[in-house]
JSON list of C-alpha atoms and ligand atoms in Angstrom, two decimals:
[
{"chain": "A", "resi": 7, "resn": "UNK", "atom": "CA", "xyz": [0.00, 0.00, 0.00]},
{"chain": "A", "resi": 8, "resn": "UNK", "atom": "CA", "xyz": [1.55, 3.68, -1.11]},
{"chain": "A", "resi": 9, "resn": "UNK", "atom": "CA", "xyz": [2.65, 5.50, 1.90]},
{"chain": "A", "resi": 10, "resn": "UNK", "atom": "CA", "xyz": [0.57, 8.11, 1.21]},
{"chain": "A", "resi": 11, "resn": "UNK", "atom": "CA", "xyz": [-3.25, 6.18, 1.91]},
{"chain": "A", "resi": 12, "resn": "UNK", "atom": "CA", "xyz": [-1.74, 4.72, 5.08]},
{"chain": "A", "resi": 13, "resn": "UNK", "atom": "CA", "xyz": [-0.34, 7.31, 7.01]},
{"chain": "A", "resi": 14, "resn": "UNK", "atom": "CA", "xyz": [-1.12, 11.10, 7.84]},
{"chain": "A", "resi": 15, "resn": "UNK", "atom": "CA", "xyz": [0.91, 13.78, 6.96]},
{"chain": "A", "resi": 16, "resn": "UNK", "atom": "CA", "xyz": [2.39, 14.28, 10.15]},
{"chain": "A", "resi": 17, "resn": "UNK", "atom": "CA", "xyz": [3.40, 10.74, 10.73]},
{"chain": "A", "resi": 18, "resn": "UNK", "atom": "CA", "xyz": [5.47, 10.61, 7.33]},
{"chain": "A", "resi": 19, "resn": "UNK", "atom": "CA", "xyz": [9.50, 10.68, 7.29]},
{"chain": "A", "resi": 20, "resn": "UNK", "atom": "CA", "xyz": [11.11, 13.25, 5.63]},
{"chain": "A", "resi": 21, "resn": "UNK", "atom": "CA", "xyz": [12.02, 11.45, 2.42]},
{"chain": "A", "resi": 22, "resn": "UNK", "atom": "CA", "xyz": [8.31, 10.17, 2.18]},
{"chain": "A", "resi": 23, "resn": "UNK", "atom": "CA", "xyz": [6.99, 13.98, 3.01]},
{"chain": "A", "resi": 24, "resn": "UNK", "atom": "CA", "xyz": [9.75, 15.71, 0.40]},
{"chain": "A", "resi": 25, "resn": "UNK", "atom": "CA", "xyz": [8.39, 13.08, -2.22]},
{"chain": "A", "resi": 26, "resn": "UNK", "atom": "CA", "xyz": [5.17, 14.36, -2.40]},
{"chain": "A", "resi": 27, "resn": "UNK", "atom": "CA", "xyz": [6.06, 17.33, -3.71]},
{"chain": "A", "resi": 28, "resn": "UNK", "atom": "CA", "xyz": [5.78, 17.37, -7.53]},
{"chain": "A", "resi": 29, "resn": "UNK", "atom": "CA", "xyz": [7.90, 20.35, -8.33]},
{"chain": "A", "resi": 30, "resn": "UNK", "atom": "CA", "xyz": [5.11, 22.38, -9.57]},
{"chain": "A", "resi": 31, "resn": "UNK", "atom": "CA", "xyz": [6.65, 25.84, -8.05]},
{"chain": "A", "resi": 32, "resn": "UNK", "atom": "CA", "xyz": [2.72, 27.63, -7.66]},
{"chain": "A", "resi": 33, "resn": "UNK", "atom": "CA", "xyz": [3.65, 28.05, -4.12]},
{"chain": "A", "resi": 34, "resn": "UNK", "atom": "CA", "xyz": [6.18, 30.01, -4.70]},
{"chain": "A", "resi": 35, "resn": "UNK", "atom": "CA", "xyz": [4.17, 32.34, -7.26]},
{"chain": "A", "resi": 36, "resn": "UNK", "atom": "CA", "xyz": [3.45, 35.71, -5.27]},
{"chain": "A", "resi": 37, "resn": "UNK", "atom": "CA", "xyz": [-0.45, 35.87, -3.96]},
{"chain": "A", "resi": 38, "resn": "UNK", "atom": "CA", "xyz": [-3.00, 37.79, -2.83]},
{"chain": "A", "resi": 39, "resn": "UNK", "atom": "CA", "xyz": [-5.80, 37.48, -0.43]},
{"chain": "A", "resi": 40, "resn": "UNK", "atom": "CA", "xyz": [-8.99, 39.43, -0.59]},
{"chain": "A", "resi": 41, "resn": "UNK", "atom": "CA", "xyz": [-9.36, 40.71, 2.71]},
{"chain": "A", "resi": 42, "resn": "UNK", "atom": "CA", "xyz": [-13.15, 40.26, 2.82]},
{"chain": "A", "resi": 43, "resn": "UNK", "atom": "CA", "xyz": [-13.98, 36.84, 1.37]},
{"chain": "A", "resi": 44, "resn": "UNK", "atom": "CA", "xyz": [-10.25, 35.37, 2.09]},
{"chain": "A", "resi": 45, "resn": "UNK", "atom": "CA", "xyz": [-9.95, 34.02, -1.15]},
{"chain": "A", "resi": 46, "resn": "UNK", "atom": "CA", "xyz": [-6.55, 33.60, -2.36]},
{"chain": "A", "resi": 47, "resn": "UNK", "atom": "CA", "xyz": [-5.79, 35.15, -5.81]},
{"chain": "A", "resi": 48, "resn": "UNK", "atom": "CA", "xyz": [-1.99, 33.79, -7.75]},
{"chain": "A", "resi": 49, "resn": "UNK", "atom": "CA", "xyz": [-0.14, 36.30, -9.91]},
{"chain": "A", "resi": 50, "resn": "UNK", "atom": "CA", "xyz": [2.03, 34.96, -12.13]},
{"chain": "A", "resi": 51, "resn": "UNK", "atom": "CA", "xyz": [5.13, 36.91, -10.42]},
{"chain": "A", "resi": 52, "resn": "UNK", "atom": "CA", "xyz": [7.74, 33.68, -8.96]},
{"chain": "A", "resi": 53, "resn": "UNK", "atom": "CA", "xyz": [9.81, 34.59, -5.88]},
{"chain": "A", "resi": 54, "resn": "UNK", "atom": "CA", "xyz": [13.06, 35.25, -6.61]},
{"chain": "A", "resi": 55, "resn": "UNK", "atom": "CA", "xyz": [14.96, 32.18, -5.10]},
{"chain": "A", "resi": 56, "resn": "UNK", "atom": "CA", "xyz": [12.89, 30.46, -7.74]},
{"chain": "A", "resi": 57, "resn": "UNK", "atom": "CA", "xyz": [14.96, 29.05, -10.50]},
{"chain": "A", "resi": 58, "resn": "UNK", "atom": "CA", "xyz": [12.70, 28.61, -13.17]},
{"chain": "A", "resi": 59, "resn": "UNK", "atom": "CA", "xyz": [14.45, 26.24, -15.35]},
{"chain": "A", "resi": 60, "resn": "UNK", "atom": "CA", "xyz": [14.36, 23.68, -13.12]},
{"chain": "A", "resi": 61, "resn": "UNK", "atom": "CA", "xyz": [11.25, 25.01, -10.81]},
{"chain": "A", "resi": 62, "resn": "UNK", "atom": "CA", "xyz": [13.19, 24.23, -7.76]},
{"chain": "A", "resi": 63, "resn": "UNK", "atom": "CA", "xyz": [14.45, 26.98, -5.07]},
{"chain": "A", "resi": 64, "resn": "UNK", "atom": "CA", "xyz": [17.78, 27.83, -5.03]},
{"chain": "A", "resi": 65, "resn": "UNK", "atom": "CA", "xyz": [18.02, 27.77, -1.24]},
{"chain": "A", "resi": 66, "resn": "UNK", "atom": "CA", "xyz": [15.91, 25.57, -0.27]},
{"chain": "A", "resi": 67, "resn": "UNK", "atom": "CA", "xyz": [17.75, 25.37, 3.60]},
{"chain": "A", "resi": 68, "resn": "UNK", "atom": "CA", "xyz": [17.84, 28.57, 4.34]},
{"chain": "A", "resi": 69, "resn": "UNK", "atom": "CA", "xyz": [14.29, 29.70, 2.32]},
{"chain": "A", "resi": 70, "resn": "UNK", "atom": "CA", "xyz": [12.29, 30.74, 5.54]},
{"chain": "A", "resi": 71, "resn": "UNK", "atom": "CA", "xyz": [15.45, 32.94, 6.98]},
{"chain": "A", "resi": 72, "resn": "UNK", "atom": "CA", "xyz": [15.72, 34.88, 3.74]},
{"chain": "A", "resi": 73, "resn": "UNK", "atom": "CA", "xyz": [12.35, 34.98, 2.88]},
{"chain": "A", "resi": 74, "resn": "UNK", "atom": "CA", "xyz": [10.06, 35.71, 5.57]},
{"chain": "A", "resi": 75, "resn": "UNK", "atom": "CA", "xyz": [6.53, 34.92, 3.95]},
{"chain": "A", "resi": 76, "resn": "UNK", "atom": "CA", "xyz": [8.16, 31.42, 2.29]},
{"chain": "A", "resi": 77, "resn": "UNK", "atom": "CA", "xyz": [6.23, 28.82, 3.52]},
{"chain": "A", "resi": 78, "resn": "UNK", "atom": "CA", "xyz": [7.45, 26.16, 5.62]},
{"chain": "A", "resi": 79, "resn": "UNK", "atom": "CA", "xyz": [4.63, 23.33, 5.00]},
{"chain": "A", "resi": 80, "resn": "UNK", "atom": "CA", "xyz": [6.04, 20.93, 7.70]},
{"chain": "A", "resi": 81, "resn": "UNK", "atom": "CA", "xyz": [4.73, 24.26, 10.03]},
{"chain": "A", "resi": 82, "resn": "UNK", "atom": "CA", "xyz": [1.59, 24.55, 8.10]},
{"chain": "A", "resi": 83, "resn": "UNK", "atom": "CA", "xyz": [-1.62, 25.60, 10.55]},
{"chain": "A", "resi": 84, "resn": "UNK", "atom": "CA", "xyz": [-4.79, 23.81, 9.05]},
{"chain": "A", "resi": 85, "resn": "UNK", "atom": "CA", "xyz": [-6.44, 27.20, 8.45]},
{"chain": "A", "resi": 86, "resn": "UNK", "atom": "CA", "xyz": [-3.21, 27.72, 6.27]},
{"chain": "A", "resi": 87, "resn": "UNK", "atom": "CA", "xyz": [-3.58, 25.30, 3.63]},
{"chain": "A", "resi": 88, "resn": "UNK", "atom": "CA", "xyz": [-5.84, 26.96, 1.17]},
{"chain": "A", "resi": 89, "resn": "UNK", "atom": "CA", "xyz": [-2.87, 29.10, 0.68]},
{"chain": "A", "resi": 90, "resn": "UNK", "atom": "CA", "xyz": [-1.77, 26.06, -1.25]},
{"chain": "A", "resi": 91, "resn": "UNK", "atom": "CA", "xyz": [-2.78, 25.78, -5.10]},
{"chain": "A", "resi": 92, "resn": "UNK", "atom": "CA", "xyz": [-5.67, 22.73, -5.46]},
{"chain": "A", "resi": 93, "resn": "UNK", "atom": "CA", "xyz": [-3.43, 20.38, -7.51]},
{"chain": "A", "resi": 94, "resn": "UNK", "atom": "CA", "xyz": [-0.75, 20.30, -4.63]},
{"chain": "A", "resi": 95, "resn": "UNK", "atom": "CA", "xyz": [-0.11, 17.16, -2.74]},
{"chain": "A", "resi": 96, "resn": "UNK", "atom": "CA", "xyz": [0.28, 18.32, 0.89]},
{"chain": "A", "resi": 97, "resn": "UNK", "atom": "CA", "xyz": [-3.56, 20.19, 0.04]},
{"chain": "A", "resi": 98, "resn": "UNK", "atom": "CA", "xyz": [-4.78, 17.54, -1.11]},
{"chain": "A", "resi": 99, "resn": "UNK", "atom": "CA", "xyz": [-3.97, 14.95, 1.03]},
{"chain": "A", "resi": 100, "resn": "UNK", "atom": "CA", "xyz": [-5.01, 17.08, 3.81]},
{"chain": "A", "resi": 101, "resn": "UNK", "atom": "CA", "xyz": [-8.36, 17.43, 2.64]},
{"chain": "A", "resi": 102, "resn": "UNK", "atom": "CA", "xyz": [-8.54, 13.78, 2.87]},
{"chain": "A", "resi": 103, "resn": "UNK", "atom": "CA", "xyz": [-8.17, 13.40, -1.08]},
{"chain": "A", "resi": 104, "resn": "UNK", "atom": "CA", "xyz": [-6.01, 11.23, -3.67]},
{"chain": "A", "resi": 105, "resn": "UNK", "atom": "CA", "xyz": [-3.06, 11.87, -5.21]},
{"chain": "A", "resi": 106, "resn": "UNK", "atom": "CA", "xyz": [-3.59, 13.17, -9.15]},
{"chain": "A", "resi": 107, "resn": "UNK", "atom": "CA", "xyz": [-3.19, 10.36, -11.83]},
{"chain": "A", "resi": 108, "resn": "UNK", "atom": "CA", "xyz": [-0.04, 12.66, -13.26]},
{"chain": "A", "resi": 109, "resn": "UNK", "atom": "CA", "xyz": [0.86, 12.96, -9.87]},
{"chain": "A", "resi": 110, "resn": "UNK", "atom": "CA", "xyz": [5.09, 11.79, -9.99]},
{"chain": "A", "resi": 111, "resn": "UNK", "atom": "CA", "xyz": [4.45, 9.11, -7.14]},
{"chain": "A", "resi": 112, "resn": "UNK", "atom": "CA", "xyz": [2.04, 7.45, -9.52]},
{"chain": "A", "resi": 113, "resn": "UNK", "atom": "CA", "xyz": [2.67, 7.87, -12.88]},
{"chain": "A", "resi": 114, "resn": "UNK", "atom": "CA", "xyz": [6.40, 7.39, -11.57]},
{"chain": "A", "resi": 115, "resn": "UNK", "atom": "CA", "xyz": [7.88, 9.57, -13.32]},
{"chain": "A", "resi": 116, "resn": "UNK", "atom": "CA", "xyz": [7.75, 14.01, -13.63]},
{"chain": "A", "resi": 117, "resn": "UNK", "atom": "CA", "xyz": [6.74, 14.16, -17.38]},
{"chain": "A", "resi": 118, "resn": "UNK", "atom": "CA", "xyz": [2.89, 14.49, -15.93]},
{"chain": "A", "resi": 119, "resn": "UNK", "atom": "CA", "xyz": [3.75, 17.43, -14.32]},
{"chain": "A", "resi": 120, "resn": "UNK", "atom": "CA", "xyz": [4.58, 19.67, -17.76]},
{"chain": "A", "resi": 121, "resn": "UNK", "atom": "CA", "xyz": [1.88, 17.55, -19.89]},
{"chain": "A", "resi": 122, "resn": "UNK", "atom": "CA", "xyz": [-0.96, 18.41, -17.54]},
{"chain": "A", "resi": 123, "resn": "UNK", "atom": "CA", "xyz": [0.65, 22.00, -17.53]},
{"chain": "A", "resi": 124, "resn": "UNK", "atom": "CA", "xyz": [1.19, 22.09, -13.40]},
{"chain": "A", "resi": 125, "resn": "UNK", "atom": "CA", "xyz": [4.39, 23.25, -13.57]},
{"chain": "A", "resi": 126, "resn": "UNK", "atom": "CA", "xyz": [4.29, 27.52, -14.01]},
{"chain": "A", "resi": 127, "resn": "UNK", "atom": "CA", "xyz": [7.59, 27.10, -16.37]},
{"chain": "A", "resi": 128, "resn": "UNK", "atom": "CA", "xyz": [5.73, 27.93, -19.28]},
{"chain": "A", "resi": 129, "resn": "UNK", "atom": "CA", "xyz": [4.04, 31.48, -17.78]},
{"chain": "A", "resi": 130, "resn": "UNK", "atom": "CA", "xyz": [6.22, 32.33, -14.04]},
{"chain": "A", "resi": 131, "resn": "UNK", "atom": "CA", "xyz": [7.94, 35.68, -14.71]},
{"chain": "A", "resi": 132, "resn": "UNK", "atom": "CA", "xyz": [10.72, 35.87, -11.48]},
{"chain": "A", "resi": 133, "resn": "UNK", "atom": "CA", "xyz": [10.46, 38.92, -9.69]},
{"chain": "A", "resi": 134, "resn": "UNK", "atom": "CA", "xyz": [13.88, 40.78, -9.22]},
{"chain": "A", "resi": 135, "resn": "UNK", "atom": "CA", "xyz": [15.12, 42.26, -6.35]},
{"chain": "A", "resi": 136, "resn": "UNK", "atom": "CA", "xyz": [14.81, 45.76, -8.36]},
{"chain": "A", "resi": 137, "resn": "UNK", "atom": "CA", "xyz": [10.77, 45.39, -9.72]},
{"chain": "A", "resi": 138, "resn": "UNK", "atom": "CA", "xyz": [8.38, 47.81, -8.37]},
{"chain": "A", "resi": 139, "resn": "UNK", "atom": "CA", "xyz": [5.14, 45.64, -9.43]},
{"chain": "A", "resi": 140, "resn": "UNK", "atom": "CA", "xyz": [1.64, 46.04, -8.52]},
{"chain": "A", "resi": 141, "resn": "UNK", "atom": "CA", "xyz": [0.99, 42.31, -8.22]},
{"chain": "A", "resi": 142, "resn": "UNK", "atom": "CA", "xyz": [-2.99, 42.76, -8.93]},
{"chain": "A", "resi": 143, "resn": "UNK", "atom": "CA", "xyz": [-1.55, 43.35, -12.66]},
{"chain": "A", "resi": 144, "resn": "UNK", "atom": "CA", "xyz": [-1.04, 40.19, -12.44]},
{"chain": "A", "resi": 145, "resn": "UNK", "atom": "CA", "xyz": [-3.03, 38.06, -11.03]},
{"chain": "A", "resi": 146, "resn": "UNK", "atom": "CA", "xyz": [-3.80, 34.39, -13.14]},
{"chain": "A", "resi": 147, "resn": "UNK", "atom": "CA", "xyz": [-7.80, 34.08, -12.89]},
{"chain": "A", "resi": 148, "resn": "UNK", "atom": "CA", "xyz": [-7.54, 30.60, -14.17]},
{"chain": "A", "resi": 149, "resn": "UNK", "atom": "CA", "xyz": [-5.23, 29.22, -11.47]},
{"chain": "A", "resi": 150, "resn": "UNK", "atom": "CA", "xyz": [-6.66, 27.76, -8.26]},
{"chain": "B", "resi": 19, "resn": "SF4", "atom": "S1", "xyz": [2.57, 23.69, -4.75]},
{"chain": "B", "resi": 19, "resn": "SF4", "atom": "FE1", "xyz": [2.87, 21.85, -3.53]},
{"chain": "B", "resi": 19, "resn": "SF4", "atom": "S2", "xyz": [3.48, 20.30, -5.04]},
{"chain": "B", "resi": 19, "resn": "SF4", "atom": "FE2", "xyz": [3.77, 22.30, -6.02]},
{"chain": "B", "resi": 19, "resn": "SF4", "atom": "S3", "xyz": [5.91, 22.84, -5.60]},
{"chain": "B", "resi": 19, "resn": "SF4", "atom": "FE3", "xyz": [4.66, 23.73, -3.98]},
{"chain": "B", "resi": 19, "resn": "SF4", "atom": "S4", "xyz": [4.71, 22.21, -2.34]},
{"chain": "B", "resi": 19, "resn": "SF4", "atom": "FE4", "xyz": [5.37, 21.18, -4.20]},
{"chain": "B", "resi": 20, "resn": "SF4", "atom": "S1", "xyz": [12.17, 30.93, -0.86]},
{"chain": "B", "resi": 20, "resn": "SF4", "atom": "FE1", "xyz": [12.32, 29.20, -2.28]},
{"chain": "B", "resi": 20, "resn": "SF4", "atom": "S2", "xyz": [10.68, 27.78, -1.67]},
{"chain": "B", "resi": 20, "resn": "SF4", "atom": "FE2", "xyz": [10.26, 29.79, -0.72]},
{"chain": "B", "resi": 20, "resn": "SF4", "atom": "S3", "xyz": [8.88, 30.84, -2.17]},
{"chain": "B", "resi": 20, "resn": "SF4", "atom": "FE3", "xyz": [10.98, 31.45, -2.67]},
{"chain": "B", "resi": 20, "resn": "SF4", "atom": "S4", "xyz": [11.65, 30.03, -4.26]},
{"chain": "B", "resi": 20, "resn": "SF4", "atom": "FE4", "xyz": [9.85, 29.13, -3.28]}
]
């Protein structure tokens, strides 16, 4: 039985927690949050740790100390996870739900990821350390 139907998030080592992660990067696309309704609203402006070729942060140890509002899921308060894009693992799981057939545990390998058009490669702008953006100009409607 996959690790992932049998045990809880919590209860999962590291290697079987860092697995789940299919290297989409939408967590690390800037959001917003409309104060009133507190839905959450992605731009498609990527942090700038993000390297975009490979969708992976380039300081992945040390994130949280350089940037403050990174999120450190292992930390993640339940009223937190909706911060989290739909198609990720750690939000889905948590609502109680399956793992995505393209999902890289399953299909066993990460082509599923860019056929299914998770990963934000194809759209992700990085922000520099020099941009002076009004992130509603960007904001994706389509992604949830
Ligand atoms: S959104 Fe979830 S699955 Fe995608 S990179 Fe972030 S943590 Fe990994
Ligand atoms: S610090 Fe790294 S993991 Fe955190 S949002 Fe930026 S690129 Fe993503």
């Amino acid at each position: 039985m996959n690790f992932w139907k049998t045990k809880t998030l919590p209860e999962m080592t590291t290697s079987e927690w860092e697995s789940l992660c299919d290297g989409c990067a939408k967590c690390c696309l800037h959001k917003l949050e409309d104060e009133d309704t507190g839905d959450i609203y992605f731009t498609s402006i990527a942090c700038r740790l993000i390297d975009l070729t490979t969708c992976r942060c380039t300081r992945y140890a040390e994130r949280t100390q350089i940037i403050p509002d990174c999120l450190d899921l292992r930390q993640l308060k339940t009223e937190q996870y909706h911060w989290l894009p739909t198609t990720c693992a750690y939000r889905l799981l948590h609502e109680g739900k399956d793992l995505p057939e393209w999902h890289p545990l399953v299909l066993k390998s990460t082509r599923g990821v860019e056929e299914s058009g998770i990963s934000i490669r194809s759209y992700a702008r990085k922000e520099s350390k020099d941009d002076d953006l009004d992130l509603e100009d960007f904001i994706l409607e389509w992604l949830e």
